CSV table of C-alpha atoms and ligand atoms in Angstrom, one decimal:
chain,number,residue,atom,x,y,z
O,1,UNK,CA,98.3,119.0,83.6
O,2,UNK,CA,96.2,117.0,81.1
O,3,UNK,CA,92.8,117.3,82.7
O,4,UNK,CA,91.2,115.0,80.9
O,5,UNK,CA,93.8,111.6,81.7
O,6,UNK,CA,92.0,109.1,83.4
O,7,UNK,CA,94.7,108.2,86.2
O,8,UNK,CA,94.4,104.2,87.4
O,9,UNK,CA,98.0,104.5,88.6
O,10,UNK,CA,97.3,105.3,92.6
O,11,UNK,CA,99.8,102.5,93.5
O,12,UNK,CA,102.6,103.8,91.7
O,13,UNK,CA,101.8,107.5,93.5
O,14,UNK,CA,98.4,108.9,94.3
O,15,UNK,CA,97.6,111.5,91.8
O,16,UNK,CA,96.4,114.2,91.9
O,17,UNK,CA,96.9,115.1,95.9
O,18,UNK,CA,94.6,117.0,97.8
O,19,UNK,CA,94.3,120.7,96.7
O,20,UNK,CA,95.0,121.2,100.9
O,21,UNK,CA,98.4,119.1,100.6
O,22,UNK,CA,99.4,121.3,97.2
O,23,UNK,CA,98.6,125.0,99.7
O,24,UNK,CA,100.3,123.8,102.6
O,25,UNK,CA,103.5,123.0,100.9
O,26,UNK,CA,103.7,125.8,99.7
O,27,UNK,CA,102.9,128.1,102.2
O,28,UNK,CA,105.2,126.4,104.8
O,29,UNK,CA,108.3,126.5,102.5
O,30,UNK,CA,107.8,130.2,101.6
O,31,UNK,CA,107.2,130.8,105.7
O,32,UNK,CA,109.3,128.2,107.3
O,33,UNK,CA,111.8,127.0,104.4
O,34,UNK,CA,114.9,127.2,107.2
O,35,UNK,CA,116.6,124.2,108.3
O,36,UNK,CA,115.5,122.9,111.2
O,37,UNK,CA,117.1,121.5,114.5
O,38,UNK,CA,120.3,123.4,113.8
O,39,UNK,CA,120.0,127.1,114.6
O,40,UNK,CA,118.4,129.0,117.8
O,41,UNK,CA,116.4,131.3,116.3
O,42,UNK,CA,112.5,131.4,116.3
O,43,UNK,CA,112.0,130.3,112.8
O,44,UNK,CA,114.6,127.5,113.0
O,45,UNK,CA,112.6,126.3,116.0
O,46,UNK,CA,109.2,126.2,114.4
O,47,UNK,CA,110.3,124.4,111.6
O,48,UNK,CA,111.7,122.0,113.9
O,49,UNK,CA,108.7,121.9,115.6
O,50,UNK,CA,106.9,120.8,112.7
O,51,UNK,CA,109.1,118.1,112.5
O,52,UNK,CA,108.5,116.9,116.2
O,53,UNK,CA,105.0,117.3,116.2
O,54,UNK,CA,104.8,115.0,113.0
O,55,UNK,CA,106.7,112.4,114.5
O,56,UNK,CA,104.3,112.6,117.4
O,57,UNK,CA,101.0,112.5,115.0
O,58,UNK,CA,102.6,109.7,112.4
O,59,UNK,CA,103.4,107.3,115.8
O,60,UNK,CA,99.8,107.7,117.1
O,61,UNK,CA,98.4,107.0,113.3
O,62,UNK,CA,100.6,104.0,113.1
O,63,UNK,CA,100.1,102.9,116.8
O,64,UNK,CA,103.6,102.4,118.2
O,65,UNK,CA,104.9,103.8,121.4
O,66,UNK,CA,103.8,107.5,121.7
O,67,UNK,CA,106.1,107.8,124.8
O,68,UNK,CA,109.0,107.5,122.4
O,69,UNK,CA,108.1,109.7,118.9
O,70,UNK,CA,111.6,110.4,118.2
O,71,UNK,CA,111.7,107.0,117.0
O,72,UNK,CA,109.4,107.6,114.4
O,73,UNK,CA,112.0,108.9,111.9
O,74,UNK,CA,112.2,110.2,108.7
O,75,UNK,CA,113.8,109.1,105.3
O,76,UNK,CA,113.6,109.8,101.5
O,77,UNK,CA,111.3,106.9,100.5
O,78,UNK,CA,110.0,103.7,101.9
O,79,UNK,CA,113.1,102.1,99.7
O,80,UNK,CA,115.6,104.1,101.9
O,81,UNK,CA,113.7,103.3,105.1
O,82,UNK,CA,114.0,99.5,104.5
O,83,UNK,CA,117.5,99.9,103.2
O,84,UNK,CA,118.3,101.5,106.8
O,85,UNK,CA,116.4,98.6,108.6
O,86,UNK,CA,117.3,95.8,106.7
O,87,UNK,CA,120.9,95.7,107.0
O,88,UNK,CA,120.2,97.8,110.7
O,89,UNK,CA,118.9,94.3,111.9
O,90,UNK,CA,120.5,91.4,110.6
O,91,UNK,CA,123.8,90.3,111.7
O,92,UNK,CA,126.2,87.6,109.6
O,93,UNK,CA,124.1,84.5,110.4
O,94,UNK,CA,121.0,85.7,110.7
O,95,UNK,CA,118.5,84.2,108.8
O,96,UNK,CA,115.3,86.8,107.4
O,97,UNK,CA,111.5,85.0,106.7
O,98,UNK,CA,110.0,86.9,103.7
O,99,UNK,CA,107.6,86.3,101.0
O,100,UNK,CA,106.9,86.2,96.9
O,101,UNK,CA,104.5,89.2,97.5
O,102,UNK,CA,107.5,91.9,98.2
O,103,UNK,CA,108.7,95.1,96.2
O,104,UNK,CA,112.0,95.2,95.0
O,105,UNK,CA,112.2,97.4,97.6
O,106,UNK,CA,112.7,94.5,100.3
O,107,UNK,CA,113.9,91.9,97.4
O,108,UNK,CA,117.0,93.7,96.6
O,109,UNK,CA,118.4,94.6,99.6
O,110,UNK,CA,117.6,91.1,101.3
O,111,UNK,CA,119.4,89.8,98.1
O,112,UNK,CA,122.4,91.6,98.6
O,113,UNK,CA,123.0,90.8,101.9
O,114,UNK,CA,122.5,87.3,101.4
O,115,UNK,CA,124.9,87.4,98.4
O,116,UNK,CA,127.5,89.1,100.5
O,117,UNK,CA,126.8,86.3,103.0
O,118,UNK,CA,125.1,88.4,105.8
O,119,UNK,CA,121.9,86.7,105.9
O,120,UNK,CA,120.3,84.0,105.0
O,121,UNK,CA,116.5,83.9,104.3
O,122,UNK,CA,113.3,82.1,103.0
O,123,UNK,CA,110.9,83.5,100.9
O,124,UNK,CA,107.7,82.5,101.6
O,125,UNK,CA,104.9,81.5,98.6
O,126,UNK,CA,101.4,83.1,98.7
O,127,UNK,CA,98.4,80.4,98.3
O,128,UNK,CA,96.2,80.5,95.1
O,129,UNK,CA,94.1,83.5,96.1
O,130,UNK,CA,97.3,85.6,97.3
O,131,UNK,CA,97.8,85.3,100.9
O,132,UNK,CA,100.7,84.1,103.1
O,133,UNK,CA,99.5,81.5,105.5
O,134,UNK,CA,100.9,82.3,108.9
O,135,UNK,CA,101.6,78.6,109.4
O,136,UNK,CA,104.0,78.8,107.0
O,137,UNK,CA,105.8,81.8,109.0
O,138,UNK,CA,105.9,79.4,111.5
O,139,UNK,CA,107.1,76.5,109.6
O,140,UNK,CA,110.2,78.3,108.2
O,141,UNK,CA,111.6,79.6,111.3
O,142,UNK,CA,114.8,78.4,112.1
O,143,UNK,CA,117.5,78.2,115.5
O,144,UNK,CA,119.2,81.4,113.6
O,145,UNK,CA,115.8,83.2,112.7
O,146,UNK,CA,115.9,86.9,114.1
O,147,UNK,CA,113.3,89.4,111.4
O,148,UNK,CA,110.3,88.9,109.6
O,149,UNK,CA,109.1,91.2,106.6
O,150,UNK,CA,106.1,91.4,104.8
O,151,UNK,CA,104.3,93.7,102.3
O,152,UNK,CA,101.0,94.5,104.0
O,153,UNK,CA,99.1,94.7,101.0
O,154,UNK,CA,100.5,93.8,97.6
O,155,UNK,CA,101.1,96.3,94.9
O,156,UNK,CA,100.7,94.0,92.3
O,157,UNK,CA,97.4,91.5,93.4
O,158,UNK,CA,96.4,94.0,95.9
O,159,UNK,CA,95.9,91.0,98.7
O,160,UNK,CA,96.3,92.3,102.6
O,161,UNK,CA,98.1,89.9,105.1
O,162,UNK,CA,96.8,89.1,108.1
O,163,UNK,CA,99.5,91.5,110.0
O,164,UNK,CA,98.3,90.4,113.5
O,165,UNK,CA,98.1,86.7,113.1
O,166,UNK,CA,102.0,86.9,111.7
O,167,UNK,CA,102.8,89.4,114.5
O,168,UNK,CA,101.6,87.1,117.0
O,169,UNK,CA,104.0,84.1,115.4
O,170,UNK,CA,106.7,86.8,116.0
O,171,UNK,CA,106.1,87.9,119.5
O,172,UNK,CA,105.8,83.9,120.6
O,173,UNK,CA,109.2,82.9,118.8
O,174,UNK,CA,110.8,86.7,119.8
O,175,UNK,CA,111.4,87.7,116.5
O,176,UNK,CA,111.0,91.2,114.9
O,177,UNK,CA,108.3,91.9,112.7
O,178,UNK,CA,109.0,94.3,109.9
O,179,UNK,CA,105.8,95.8,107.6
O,180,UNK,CA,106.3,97.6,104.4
O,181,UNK,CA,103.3,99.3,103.9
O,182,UNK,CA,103.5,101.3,101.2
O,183,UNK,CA,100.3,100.2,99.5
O,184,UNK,CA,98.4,100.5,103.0
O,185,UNK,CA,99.2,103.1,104.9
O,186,UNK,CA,96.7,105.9,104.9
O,187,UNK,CA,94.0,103.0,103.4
O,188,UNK,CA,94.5,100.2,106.2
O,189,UNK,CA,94.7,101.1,109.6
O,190,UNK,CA,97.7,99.5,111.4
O,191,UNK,CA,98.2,99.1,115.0
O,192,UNK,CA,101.5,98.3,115.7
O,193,UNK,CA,100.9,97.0,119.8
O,194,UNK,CA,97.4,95.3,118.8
O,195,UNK,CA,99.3,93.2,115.9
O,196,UNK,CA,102.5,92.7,117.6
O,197,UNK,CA,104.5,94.7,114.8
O,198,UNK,CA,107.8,96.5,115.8
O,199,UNK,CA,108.5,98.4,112.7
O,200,UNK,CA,106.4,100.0,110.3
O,201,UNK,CA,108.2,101.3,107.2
O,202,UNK,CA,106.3,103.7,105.4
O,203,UNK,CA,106.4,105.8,102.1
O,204,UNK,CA,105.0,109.2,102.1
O,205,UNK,CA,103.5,109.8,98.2
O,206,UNK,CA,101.0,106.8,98.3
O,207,UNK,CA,97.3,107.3,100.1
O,208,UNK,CA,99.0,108.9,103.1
O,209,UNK,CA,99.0,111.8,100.9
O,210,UNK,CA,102.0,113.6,101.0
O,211,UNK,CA,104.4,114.1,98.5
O,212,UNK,CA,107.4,112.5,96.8
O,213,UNK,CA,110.7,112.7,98.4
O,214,UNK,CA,109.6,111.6,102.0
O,215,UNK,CA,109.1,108.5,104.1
O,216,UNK,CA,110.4,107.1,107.4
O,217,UNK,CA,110.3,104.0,110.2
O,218,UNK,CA,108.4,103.8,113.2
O,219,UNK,CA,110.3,101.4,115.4
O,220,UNK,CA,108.8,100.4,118.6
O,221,UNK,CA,111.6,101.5,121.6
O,222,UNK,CA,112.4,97.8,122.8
O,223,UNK,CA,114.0,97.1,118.6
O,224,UNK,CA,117.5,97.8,118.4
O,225,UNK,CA,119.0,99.3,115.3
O,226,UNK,CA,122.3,99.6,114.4
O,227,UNK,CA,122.6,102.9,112.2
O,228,UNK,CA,124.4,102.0,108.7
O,229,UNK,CA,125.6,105.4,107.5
O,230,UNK,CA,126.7,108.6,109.0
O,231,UNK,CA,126.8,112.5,108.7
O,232,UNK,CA,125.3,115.5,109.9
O,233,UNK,CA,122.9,115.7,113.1
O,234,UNK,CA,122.7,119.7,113.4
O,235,UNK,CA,123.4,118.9,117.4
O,236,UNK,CA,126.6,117.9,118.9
O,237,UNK,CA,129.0,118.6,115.8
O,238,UNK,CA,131.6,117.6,118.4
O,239,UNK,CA,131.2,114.1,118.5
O,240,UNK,CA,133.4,112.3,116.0
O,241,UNK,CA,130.9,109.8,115.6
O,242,UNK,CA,127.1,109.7,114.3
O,243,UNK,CA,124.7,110.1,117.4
O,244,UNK,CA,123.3,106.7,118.9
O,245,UNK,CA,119.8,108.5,120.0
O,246,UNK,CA,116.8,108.7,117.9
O,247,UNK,CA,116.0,110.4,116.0
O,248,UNK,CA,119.5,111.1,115.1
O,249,UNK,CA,120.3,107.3,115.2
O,250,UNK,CA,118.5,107.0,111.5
O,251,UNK,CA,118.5,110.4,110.2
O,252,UNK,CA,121.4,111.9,108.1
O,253,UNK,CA,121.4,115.7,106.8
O,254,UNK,CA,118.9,118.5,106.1
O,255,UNK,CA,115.3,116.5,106.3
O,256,UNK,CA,112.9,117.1,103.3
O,257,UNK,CA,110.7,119.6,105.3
O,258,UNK,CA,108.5,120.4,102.4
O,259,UNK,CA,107.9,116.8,102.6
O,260,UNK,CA,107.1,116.9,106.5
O,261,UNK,CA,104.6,119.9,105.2
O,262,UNK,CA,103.3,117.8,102.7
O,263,UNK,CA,102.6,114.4,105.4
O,264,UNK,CA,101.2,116.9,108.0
O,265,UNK,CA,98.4,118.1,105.4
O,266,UNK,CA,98.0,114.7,104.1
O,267,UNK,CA,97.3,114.1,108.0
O,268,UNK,CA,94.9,116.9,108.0
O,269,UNK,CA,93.2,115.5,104.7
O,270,UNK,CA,92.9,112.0,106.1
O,271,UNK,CA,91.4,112.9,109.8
O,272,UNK,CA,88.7,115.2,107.7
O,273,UNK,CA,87.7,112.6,105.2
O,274,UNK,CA,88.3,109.2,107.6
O,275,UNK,CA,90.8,106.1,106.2
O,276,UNK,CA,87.7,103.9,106.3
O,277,UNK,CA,85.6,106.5,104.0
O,278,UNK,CA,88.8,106.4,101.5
O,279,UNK,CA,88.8,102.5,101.4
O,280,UNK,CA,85.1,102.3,101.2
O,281,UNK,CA,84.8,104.5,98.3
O,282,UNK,CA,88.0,102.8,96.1
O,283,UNK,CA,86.3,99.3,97.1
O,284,UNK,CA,83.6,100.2,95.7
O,285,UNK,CA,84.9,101.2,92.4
O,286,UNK,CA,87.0,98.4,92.4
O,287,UNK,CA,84.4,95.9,92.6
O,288,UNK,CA,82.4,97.7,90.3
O,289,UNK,CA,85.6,97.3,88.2
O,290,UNK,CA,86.5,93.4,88.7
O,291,UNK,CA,82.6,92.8,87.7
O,292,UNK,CA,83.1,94.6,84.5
O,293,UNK,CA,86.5,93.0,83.6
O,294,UNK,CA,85.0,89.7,84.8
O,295,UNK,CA,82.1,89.6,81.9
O,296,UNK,CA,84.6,90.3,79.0
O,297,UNK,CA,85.5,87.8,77.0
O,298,UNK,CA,89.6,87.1,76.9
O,299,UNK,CA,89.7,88.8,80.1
O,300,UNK,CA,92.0,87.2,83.2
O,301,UNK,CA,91.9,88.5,86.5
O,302,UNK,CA,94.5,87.3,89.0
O,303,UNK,CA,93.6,86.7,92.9
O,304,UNK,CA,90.8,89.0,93.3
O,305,UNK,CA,87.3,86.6,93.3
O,306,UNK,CA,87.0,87.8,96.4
O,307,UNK,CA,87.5,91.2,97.7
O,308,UNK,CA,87.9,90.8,101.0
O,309,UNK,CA,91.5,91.6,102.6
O,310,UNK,CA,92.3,93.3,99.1
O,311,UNK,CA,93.0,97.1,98.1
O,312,UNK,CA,91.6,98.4,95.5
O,313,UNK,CA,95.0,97.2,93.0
O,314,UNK,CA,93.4,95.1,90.3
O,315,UNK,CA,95.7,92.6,87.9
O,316,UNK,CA,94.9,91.4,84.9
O,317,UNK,CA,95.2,90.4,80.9
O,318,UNK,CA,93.7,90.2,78.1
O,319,UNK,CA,94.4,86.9,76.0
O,320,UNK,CA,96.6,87.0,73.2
O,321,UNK,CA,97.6,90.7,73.7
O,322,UNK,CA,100.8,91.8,75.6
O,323,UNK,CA,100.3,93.5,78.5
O,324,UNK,CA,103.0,96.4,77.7
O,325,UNK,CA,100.2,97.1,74.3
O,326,UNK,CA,97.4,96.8,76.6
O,327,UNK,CA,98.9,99.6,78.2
O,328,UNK,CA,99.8,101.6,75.3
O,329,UNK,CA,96.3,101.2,73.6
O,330,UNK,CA,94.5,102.0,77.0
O,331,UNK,CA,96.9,105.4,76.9
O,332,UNK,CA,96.5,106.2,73.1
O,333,UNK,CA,93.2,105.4,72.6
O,334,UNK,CA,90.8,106.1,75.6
O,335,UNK,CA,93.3,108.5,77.4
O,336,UNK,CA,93.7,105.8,80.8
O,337,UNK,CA,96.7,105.5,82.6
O,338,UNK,CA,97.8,101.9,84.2
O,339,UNK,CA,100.8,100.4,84.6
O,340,UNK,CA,102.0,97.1,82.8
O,341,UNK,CA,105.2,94.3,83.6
O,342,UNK,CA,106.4,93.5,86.4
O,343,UNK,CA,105.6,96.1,88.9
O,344,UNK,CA,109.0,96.0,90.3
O,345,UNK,CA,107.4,92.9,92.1
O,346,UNK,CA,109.5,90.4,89.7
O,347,UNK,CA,108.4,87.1,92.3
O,348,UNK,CA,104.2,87.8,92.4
O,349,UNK,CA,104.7,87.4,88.7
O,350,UNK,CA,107.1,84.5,88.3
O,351,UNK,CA,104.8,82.6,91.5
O,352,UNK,CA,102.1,83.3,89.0
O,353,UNK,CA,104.1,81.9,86.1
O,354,UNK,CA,103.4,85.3,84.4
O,355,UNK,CA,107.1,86.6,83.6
O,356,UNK,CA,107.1,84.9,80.1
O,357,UNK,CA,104.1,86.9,79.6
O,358,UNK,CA,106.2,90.0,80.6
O,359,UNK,CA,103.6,90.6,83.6
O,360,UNK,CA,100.3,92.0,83.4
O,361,UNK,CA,98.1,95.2,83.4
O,362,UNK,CA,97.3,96.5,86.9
O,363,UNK,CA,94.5,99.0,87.4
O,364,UNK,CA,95.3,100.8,91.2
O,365,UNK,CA,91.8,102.8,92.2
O,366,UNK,CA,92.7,106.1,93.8
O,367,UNK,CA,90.4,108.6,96.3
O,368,UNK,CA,89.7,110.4,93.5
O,369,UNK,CA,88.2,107.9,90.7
O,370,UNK,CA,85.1,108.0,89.8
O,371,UNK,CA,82.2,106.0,88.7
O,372,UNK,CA,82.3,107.5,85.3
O,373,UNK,CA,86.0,106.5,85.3
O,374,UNK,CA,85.3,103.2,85.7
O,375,UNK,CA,83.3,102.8,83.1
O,376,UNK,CA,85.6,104.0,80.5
O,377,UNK,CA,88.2,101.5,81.8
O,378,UNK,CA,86.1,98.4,81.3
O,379,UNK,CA,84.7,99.8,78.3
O,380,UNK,CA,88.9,100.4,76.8
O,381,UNK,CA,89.4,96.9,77.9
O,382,UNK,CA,86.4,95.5,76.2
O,383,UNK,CA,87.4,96.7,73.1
O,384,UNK,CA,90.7,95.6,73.3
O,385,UNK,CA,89.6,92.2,73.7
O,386,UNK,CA,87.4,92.7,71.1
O,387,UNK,CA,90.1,93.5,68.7
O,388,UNK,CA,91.9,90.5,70.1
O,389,UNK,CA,89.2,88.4,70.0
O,390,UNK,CA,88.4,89.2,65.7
O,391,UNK,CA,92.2,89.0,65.2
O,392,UNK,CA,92.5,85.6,66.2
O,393,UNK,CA,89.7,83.9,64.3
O,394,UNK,CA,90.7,85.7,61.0
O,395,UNK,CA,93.6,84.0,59.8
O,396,UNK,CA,96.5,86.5,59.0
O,397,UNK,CA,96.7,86.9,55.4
O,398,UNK,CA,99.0,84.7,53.8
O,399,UNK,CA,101.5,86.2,50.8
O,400,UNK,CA,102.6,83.3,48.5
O,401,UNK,CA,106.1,83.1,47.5
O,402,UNK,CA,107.2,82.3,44.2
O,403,UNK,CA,108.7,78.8,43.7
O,404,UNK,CA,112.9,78.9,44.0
O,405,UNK,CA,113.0,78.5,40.2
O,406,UNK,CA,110.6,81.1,39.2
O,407,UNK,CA,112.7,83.9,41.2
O,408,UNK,CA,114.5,86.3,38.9
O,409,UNK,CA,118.2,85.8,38.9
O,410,UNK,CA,120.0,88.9,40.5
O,411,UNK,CA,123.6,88.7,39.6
O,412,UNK,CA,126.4,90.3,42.3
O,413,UNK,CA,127.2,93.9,41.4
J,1,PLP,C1,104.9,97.4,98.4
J,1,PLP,C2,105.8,98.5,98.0
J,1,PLP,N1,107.0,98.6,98.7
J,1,PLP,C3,107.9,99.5,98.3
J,1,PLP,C4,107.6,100.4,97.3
J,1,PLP,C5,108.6,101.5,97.0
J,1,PLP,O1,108.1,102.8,97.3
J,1,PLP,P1,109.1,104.0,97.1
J,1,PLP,O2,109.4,104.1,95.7
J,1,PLP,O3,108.2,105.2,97.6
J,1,PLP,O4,110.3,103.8,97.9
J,1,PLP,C6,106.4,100.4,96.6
J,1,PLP,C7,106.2,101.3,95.5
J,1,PLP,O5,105.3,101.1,94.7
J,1,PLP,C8,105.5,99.4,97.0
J,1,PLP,O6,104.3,99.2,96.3
């Protein structure tokens, strides 16, 4: 592990994890690495157990229905969790509201459907400071409108939506209300019966601390979901068909258990230190860092001049220099680690007309930055622009070429 790499690349994965998250993995594989919910024996049946009890804890965090846990299931990655609910919701002629902030993610899958003539849907444009206006959500509903997606909080402008004031627009016009909150969970709370949400998708290697490999769906028990793929339940092999109950309804195979270990501690981890303490502390470094940026000269900072509703996920660029070398320099020169394009985000950057400029440099503030840390980032980026600024004011050198007629004459071998 390079000790010494300053790591501004939380939204991509937090890094490092808790040293708790890192024993408890391990331990529970060596102790309890059998596969659950498909043999008798004691073992089999605490692993499972760990799985039941987590679906239990994760529904509570989330606040859904904690009189139906088992729909609080489990998948590899927030990207496989909205591939099961995104096609497990719309019918042909269905018609999806989304918005410019979403991951490919919810893009892709949305796209497909709609190019396979499944669905039809409206993406919906943030305003100037990044925010969806929920009169807008209401505007764009249609006779054959049936779901609603949105990204809680961006992973490339870092804005938060207001969840219940959309949820509410979805409960009047009886529509379900799906959140990715990959970005959020673990940082934001979410209450899914406060805000009217019916399905939270989540991802488990982001601030809910757990590893890669695992994610999952809460869905609130009056949604209905078709399941879209098939397999192994380890209970009633007899059936020639895939299981309609939950969890079994969305789950398919052996479950990442090292994963479930790893979202259990992350649980432990974030009931000891408190979300609200997390998000306090990366706010704090994040405004210290939008202040810094702010006073450079050359620097552009995109929909955080207010830091309210935002996580800590900081875009910007430096004029004249390509984001992609902004990057590289911050990695080569002063050891920092960011992440620069398009943020598999593609329509954040085109609504900000910044695609031409192949995207920008996002900073994400983890749990563990530190003061120190961002310091060194506004002082990489200050000398960056620096360099930028002196290399546009001094001409490049020009080299004149000798008139056509003074050339020497090469003849053709
Ligand atoms: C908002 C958002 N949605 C979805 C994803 C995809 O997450 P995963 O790769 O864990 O499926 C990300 C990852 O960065 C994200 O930021």
């Amino acid at each position: 592990m390079r000790q010494d790499l300053i790591y501004f690349d939380n939204a991509a994965t937090v890094w490092p994890k808790p040293e708790c998250v890192y024993r408890f993995m391990d331990q529970f594989y060596r102790t309890h690495g059998v596969n659950p919910g498909r043999s008798g024996y004691d073992l089999a049946i605490e692993a499972g157990s760990m799985l039941a009890n987590l679906r239990q804890r994760l529904t509570k965090f989330f606040g859904g229905d904690e009189d139906t846990p088992e729909r609080l299931i489990f998948s590899y990655n927030v990207t496989d969790a909205l591939n099961l609910i995104i096609p497990g919701l719309l019918d042909a002629g269905d018609h999806v509201i989304t918005t410019n902030l979403e991951h490919n993610s919810v893009i892709r899958p949305v796209n497909h459907m709609v190019r396979d003539h499944r669905c039809e849907a409206t993406y919906l444009p943030f305003d100037s400071a990044g925010f969806i206006d929920p009169k807008d959500v209401r505007k764009a509903i249609r006779r054959n409108t049936k779901v609603v997606i949105v990204n809680h909080g961006s992973n490339v402008i870092g804005t938060v939506q207001p969840l219940r004031e959309i949820g509410s627009i979805c409960r009047e016009h009886g529509l379900t209300f799906v959140v990715d909150s990959a970005q959020s969970a673990g940082i934001i709370p979410i209450r899914m019966k406060e805000m009217d949400v019916d399905v939270v998708a989540f991802t488990g290697h982001k601030a809910l601390m757990g590893s890669m490999g695992i994610g999952g769906l809460c869905v609130r028990k009056h949604v209905e979901v078709r399941q879209v793929r098939a397999g192994g339940t380890g209970v009633r092999s007899v059936e020639s068909y895939h299981l309609e109950e939950y969890p079994w309804r969305l789950e398919f195979g052996t479950p990442n258990l090292v994963g479930v270990a790893a979202l259990w501690a992350g649980q432990d981890w974030l009931d000891e230190h408190g979300v609200e303490r997390v998000y306090a502390h990366e706010m704090r470094l994040a405004s210290k860092l939008v202040e810094g940026l702010r006073a450079i000269d050359g620097v552009q900072l995109y929909c955080c001049d207010n830091l309210q509703n935002h996580l800590s996920t900081i875009l910007m660029n430096i004029a004249g220099v390509d984001p992609a070398d902004v990057g590289t320099i911050l990695d080569v020169d002063h050891n920092i680690a960011t992440r620069t394009g398009l943020h598999c985000a593609p329509l954040v950057h085109r609504q900000l007309g910044l695609v031409e400029n192949h995207g920008g440099v996002r900073f994400s503030v983890g749990a563990f930055n530190t003061d120190a840390e961002v310091d060194a980032a506004i002082h990489g980026v200050s000398e960056i622009a620096r360099w930028a600024r002196e290399r546009a004011v001094k001409p490049a050198k020009v080299v004149p070429i000798a008139p056509a007629e003074e050339q020497p004459v090469r003849l053709m071998a």
